[in-house]
Short mmCIF file of C-alpha atoms in Angstrom, two decimals:
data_model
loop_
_atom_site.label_atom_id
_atom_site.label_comp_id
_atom_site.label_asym_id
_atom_site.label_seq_id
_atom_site.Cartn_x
_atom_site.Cartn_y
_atom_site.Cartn_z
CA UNK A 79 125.51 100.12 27.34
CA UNK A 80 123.38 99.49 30.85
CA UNK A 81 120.37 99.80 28.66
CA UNK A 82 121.52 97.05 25.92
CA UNK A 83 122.40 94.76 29.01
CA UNK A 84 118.94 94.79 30.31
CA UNK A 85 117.09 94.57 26.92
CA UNK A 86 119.71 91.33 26.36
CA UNK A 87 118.80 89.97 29.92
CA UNK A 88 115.00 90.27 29.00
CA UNK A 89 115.10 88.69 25.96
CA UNK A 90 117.27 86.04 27.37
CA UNK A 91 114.21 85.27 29.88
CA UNK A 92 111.79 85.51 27.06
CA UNK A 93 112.96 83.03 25.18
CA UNK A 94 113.21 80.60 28.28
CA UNK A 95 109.17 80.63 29.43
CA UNK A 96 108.53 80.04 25.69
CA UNK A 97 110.16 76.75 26.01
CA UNK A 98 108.46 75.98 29.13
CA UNK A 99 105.35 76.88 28.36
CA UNK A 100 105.80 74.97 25.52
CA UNK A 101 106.65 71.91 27.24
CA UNK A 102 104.41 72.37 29.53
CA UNK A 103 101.06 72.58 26.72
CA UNK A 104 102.60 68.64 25.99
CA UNK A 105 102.60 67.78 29.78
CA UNK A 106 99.13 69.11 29.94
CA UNK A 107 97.50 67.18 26.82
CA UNK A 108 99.14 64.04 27.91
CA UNK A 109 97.95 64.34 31.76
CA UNK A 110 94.87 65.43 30.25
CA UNK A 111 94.75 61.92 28.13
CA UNK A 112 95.74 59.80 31.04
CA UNK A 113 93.33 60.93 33.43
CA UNK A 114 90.52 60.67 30.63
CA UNK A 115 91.20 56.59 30.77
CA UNK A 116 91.95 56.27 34.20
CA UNK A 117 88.64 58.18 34.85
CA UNK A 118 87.41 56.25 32.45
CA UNK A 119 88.88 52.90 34.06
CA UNK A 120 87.00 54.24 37.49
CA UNK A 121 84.16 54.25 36.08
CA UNK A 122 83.74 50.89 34.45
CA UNK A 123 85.12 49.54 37.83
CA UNK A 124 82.47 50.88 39.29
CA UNK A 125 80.22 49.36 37.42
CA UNK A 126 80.90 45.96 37.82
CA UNK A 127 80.95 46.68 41.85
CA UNK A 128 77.63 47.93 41.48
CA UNK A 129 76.01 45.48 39.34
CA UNK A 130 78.05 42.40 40.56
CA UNK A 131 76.99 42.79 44.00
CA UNK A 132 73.41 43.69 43.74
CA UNK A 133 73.16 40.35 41.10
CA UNK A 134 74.94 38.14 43.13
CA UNK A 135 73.06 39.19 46.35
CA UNK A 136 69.73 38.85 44.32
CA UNK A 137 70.99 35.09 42.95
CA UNK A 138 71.40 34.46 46.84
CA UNK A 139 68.19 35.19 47.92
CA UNK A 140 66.76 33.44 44.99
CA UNK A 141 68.93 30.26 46.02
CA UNK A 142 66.71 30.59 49.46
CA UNK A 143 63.44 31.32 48.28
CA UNK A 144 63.65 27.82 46.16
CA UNK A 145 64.49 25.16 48.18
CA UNK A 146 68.47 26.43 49.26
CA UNK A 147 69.25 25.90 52.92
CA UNK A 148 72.74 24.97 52.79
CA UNK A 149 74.68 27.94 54.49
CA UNK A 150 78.42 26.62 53.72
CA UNK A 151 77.29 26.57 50.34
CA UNK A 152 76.18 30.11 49.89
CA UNK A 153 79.69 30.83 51.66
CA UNK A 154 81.89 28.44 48.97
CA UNK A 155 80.25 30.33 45.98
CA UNK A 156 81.34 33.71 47.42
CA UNK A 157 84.21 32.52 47.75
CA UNK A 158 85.10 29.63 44.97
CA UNK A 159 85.31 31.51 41.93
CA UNK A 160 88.58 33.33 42.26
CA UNK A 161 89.97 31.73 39.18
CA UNK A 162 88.28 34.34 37.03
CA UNK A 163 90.19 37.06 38.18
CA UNK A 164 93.54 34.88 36.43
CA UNK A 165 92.32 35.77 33.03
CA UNK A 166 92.14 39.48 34.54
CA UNK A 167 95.57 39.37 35.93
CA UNK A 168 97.43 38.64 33.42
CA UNK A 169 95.74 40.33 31.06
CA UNK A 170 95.93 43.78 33.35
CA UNK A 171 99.27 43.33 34.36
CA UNK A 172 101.53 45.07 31.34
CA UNK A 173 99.00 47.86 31.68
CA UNK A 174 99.70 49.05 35.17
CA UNK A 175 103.16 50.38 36.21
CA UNK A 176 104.66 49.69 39.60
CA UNK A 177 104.16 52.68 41.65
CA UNK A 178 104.22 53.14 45.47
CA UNK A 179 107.08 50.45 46.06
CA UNK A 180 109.02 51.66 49.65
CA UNK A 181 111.36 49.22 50.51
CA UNK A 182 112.41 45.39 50.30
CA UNK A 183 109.86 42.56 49.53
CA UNK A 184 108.58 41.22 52.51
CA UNK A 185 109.79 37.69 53.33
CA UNK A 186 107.80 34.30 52.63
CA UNK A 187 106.88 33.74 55.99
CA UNK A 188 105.23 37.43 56.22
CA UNK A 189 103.45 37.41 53.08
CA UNK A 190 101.77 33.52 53.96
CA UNK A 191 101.03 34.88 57.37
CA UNK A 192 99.12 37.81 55.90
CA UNK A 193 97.38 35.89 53.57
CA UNK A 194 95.93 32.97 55.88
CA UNK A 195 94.92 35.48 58.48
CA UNK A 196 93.34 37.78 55.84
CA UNK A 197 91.83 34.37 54.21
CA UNK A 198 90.27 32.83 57.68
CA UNK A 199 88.84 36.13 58.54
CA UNK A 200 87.12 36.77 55.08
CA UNK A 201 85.71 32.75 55.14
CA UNK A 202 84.12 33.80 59.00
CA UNK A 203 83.07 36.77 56.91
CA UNK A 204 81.06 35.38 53.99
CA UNK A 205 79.49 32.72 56.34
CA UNK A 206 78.06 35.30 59.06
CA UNK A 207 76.62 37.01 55.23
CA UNK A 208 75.24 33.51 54.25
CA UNK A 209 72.88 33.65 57.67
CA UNK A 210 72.13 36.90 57.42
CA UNK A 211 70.96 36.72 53.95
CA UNK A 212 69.20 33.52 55.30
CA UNK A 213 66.40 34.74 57.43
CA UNK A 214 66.18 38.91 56.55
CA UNK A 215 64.39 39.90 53.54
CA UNK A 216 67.11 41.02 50.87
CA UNK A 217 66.18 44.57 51.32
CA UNK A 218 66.47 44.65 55.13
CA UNK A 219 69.56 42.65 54.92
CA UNK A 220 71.23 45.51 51.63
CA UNK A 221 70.23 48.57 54.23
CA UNK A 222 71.67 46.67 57.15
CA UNK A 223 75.08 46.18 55.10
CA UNK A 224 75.30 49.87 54.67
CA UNK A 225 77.28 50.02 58.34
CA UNK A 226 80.46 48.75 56.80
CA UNK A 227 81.95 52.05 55.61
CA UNK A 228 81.08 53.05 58.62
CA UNK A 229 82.59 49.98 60.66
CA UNK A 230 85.72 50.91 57.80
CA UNK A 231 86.05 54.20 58.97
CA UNK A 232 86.27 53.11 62.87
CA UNK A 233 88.95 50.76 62.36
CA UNK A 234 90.76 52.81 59.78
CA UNK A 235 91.23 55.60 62.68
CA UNK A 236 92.54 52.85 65.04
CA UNK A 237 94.70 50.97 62.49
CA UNK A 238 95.71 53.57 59.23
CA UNK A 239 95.40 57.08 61.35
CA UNK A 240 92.33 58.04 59.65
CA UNK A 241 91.34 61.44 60.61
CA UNK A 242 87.55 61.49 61.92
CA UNK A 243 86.66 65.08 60.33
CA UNK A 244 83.02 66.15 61.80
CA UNK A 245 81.51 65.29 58.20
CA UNK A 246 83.22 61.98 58.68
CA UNK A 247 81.29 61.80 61.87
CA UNK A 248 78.37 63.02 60.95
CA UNK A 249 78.56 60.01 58.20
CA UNK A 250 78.64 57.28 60.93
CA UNK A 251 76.32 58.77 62.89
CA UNK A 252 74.09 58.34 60.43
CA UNK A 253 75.07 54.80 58.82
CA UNK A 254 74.78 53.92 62.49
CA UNK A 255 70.95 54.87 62.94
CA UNK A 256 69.80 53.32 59.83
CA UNK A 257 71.30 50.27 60.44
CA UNK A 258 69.49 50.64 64.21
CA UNK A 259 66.10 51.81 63.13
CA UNK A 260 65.97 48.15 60.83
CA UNK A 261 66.25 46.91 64.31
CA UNK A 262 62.89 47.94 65.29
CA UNK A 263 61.32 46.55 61.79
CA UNK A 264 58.55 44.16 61.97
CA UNK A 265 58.29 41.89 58.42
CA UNK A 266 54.19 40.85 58.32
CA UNK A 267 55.41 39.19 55.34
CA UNK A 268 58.19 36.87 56.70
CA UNK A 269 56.14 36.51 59.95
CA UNK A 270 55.03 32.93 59.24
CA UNK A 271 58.41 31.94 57.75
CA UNK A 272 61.23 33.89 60.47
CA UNK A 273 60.40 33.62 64.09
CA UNK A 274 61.88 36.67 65.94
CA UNK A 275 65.21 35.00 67.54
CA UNK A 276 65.82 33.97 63.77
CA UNK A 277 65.34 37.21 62.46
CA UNK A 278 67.74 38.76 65.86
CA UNK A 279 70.05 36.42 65.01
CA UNK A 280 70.19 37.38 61.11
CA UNK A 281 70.35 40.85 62.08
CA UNK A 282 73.13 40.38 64.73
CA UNK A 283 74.74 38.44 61.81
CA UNK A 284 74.43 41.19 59.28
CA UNK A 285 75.96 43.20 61.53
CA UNK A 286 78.62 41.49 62.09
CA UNK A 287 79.73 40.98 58.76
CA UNK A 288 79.53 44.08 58.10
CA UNK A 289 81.95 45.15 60.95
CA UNK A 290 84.28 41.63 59.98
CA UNK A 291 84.24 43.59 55.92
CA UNK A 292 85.47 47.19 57.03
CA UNK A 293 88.34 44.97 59.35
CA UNK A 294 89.16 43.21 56.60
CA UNK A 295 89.92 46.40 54.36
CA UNK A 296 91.50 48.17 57.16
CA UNK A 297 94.28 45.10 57.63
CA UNK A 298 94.68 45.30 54.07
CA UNK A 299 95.82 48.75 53.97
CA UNK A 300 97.64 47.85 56.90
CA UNK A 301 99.42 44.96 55.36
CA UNK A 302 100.17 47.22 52.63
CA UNK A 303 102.34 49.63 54.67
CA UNK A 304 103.89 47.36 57.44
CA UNK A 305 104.74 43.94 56.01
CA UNK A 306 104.31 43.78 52.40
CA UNK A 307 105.76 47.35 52.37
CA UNK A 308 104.42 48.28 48.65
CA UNK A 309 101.18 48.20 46.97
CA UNK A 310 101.74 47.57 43.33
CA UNK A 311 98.88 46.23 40.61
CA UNK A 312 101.07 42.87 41.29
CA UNK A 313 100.85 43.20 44.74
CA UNK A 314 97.09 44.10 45.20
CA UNK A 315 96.12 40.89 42.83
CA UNK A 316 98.24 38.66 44.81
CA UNK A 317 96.46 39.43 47.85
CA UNK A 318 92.88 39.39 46.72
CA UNK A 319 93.89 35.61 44.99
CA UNK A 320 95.42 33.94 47.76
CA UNK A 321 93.26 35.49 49.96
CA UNK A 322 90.52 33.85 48.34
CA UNK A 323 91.99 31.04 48.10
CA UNK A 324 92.26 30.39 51.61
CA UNK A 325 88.94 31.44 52.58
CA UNK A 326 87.59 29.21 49.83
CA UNK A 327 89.37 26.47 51.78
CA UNK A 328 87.93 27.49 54.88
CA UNK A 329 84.43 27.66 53.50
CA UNK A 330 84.92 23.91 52.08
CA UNK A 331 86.27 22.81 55.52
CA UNK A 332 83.15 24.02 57.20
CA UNK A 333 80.29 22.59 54.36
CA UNK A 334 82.23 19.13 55.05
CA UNK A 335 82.99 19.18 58.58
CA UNK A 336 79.09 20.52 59.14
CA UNK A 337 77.81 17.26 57.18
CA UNK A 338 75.83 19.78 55.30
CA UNK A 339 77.47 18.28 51.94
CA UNK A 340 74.92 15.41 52.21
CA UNK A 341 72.11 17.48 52.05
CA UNK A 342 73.06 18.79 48.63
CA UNK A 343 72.03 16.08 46.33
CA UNK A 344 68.62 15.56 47.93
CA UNK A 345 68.46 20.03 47.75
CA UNK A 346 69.18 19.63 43.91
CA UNK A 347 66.26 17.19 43.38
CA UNK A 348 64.07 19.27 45.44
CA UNK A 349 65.11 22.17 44.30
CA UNK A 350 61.59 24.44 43.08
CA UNK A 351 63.62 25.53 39.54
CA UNK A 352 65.09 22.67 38.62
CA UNK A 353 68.44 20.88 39.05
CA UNK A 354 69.80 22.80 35.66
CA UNK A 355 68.55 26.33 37.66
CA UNK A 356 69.77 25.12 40.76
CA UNK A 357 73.22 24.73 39.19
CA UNK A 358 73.01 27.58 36.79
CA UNK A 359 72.33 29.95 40.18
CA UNK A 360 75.51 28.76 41.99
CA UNK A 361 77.69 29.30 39.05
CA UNK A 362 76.65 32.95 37.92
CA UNK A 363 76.43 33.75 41.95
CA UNK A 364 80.49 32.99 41.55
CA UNK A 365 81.01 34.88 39.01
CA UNK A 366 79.18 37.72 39.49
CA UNK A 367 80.92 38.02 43.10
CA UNK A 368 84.51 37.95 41.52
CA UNK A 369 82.89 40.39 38.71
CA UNK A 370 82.58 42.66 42.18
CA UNK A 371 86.15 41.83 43.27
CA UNK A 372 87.52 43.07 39.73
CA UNK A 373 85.44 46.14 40.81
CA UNK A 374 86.86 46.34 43.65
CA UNK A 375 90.24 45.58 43.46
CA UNK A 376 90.42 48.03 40.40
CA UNK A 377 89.15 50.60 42.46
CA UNK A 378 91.62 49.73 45.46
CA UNK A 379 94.43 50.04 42.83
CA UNK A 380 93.31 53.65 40.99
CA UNK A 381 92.42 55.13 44.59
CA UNK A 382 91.96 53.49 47.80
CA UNK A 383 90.05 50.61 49.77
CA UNK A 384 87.97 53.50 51.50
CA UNK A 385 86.72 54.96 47.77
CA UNK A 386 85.85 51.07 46.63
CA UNK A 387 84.12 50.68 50.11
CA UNK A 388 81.80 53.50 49.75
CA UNK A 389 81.16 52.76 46.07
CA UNK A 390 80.11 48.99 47.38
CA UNK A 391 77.81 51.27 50.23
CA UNK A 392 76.50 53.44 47.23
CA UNK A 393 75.40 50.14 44.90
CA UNK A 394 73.36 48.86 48.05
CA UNK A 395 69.75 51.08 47.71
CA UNK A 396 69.60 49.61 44.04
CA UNK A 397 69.72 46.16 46.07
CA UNK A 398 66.15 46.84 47.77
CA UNK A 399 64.50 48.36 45.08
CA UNK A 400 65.13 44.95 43.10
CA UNK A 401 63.70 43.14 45.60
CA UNK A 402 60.44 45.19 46.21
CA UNK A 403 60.59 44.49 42.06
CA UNK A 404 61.08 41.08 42.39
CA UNK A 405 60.27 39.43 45.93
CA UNK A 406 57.45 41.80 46.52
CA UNK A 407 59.21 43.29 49.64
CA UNK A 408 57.67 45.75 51.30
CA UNK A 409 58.94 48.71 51.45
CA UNK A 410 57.47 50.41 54.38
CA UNK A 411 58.11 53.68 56.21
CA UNK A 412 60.55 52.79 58.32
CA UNK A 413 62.94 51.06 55.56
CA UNK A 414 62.43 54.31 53.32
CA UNK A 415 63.80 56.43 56.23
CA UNK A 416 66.73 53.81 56.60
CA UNK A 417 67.49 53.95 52.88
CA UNK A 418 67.64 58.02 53.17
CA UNK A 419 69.41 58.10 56.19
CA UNK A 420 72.36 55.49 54.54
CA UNK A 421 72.42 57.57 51.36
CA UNK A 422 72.63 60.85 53.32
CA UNK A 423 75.63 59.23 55.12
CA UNK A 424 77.24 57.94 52.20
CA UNK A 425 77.31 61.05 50.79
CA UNK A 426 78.79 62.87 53.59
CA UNK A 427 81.69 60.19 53.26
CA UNK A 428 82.41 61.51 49.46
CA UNK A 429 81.85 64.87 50.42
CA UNK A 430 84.43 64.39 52.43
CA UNK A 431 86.83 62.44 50.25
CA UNK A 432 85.78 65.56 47.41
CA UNK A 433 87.53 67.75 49.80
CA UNK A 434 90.44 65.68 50.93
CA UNK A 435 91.12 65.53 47.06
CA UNK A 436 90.46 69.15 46.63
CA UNK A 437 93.24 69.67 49.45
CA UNK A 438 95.36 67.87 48.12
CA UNK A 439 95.53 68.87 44.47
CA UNK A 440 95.98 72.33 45.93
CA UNK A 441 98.98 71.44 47.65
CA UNK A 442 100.50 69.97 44.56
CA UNK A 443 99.54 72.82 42.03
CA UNK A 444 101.62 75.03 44.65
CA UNK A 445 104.73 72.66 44.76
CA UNK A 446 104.67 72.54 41.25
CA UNK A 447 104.61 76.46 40.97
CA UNK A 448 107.57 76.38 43.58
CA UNK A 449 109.38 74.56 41.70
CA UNK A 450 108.76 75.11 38.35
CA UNK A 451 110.96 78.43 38.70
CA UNK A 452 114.63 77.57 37.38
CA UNK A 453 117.49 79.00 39.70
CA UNK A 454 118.45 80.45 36.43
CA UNK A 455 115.51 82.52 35.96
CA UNK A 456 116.11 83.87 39.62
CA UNK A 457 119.76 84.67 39.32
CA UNK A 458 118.31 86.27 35.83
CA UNK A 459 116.05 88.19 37.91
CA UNK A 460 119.39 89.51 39.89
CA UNK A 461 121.22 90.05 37.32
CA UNK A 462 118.38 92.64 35.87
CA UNK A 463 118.64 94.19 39.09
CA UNK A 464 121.85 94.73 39.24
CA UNK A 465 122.39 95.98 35.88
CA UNK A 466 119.73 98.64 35.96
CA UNK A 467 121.16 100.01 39.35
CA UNK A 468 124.72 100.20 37.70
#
């Protein structure tokens, strides 16, 4: 009798794993399926971060190099073509769920207030890029950008309780110096066209951009968890729209109150490629910037602003060996040791966010394990016990 209890007990719990393991082969293929496209979904974002900002930043310099001075206007077509992304929007927005949502929406007042500090911060931003991209050569000015992951990562640890790991460290360390050692650079090439406080000035420029574009990311994340309190696909597009919308408005205030919107008809006449290049070059520069912002924003939405960050840091080296292609930059000692030293860092920065990931898919597997055992199947357990000791 004690033995036909136990053999019923067992069979009882071999009939229940079958089921589970069952259930769990159709969890697997469709996890399996959805991290295929969403994989898949990285990758093209990554893509158009990649190529949109190493086209528009070559259209920018080519905007320069033929007869361009107007700095506003390098800013407005950063910043002007945000109406792509509607297409994008409402295209996108049936295919992403609403995920992350803690808490009530924030109020009107909040959400504006976010958006037009956000918005006059980005417009500062894209100008201090304009000079920057004004006076360095393109490849100086790509290596130089390189800092903002780590300018991200600073304010990140001050504003989102990032952790500064010694790999993370070791990344700005590194970012740091090769943004330095262009410091030191001499440009035989531009020496006729930059005088040296021009070429400071561009570089101090640069820099600061760079530091205003990690900010910028940081108080987005921030935004995210203190006022807007969720960060849906929804959420995330709103953002990067009105955003843009107010810097564009800031960026139009400036070209007009700068009476550098007179200049523009005599710079289309004079213009070295004609008035139908000279128009043709503004209008693919806007586009291929919000071609980046899709990149980015995509990425934002399937990991995090830090992952799209570094992604924008890792599409910069293919910026300066363009322009040794096409503007015959040199590409001397000391910008080859920069361009090592930034991809050395960068990679310490994904290192990093490989084991982070690692971590934390470790520490899932094991609550899954934990819980994936019924209370049934314990009290089975007891049961089998207690029936072989009777």
């Amino acid at each position: 009798m004690n033995g036909d209890q136990e053999l019923q007990v067992i069979v009882q719990q071999g009939k229940e794993p079958n089921t589970t393991v069952q259930e769990e082969r159709n969890q697997t293929g469709v996890t399996h399926s959805k991290t295929y496209k969403r994989w898949l979904r990285v990758a093209v974002y990554t893509f158009f971060v990649i190529s949109g900002q190493s086209v528009a930043t070559i259209l920018g310099r080519i905007y320069y190099d033929n007869g361009g001075n107007s700095k506003w206007l390098a800013t407005v077509v950063q910043l002007v073509g945000f109406p792509v992304l509607l297409p994008y929007y409402l295209l996108s927005i049936k295919t992403h769920t609403t995920t992350n949502i803690d808490g009530k929406a924030a109020s009107l007042r909040n959400r504006v207030l976010v958006y037009v500090v956000l918005g006059v911060i980005v417009g500062a931003d894209c100008y201090l890029y304009s000079i920057g991209l004004l006076y360095l050569p393109v490849s100086t000015y790509s290596l130089i950008c390189a800092s903002q992951l780590a300018f991200n990562a600073f304010f990140s640890y001050f504003l989102n309780s990032q952790k500064l790991t010694p790999i993370i460290l070791n990344s700005l360390l590194l970012l740091t110096i090769s943004s330095t050692l262009l410091a030191f650079n001499n440009e035989d090439s531009n020496s006729q066209k930059v005088t040296k406080a021009q070429y400071v000035t561009s570089f101090l420029c640069t820099i600061g951009a760079s530091a205003g574009f990690g900010l910028v990311l940081s108080l987005q994340q921030l935004a995210f968890r203190r006022v807007l309190k969720r960060q849906t696909f929804t959420e995330v597009m709103d953002m990067i729209i009105y955003m843009s919308l107010v810097a564009s408005c800031v960026s139009l205030v400036g070209l007009f109150a700068s009476s550098e919107w007179k200049t523009l008809s005599s710079e289309m006449d004079n213009y070295k490629l004609g008035k139908v290049s000279y128009v043709m070059n503004l209008v693919w520069t806007a586009i291929t910037w919000q071609v980046f912002n899709i990149g980015g924003t995509g990425l934002i939405f399937e990991l995090s602003s830090l992952f799209s960050n570094a992604i924008s840091v890792l599409g910069l080296p293919v910026v300066p060996i363009m322009a040794v292609i096409i503007f015959r930059d040199k590409m001397n000692g000391l910008k080859v040791i920069s361009m090592i030293l930034a991809i050395w860092g960068f990679m310490s920065y994904v290192y990093q966010h490989y084991l982070d990931d690692k971590s934390l898919k470790r520490s899932v597997g094991i609550q899954r394990v934990e819980s994936s055992v019924p209370p049934e199947a314990e009290g089975s357990n007891v049961q089998k016990i207690e029936t072989s000791a009777s």
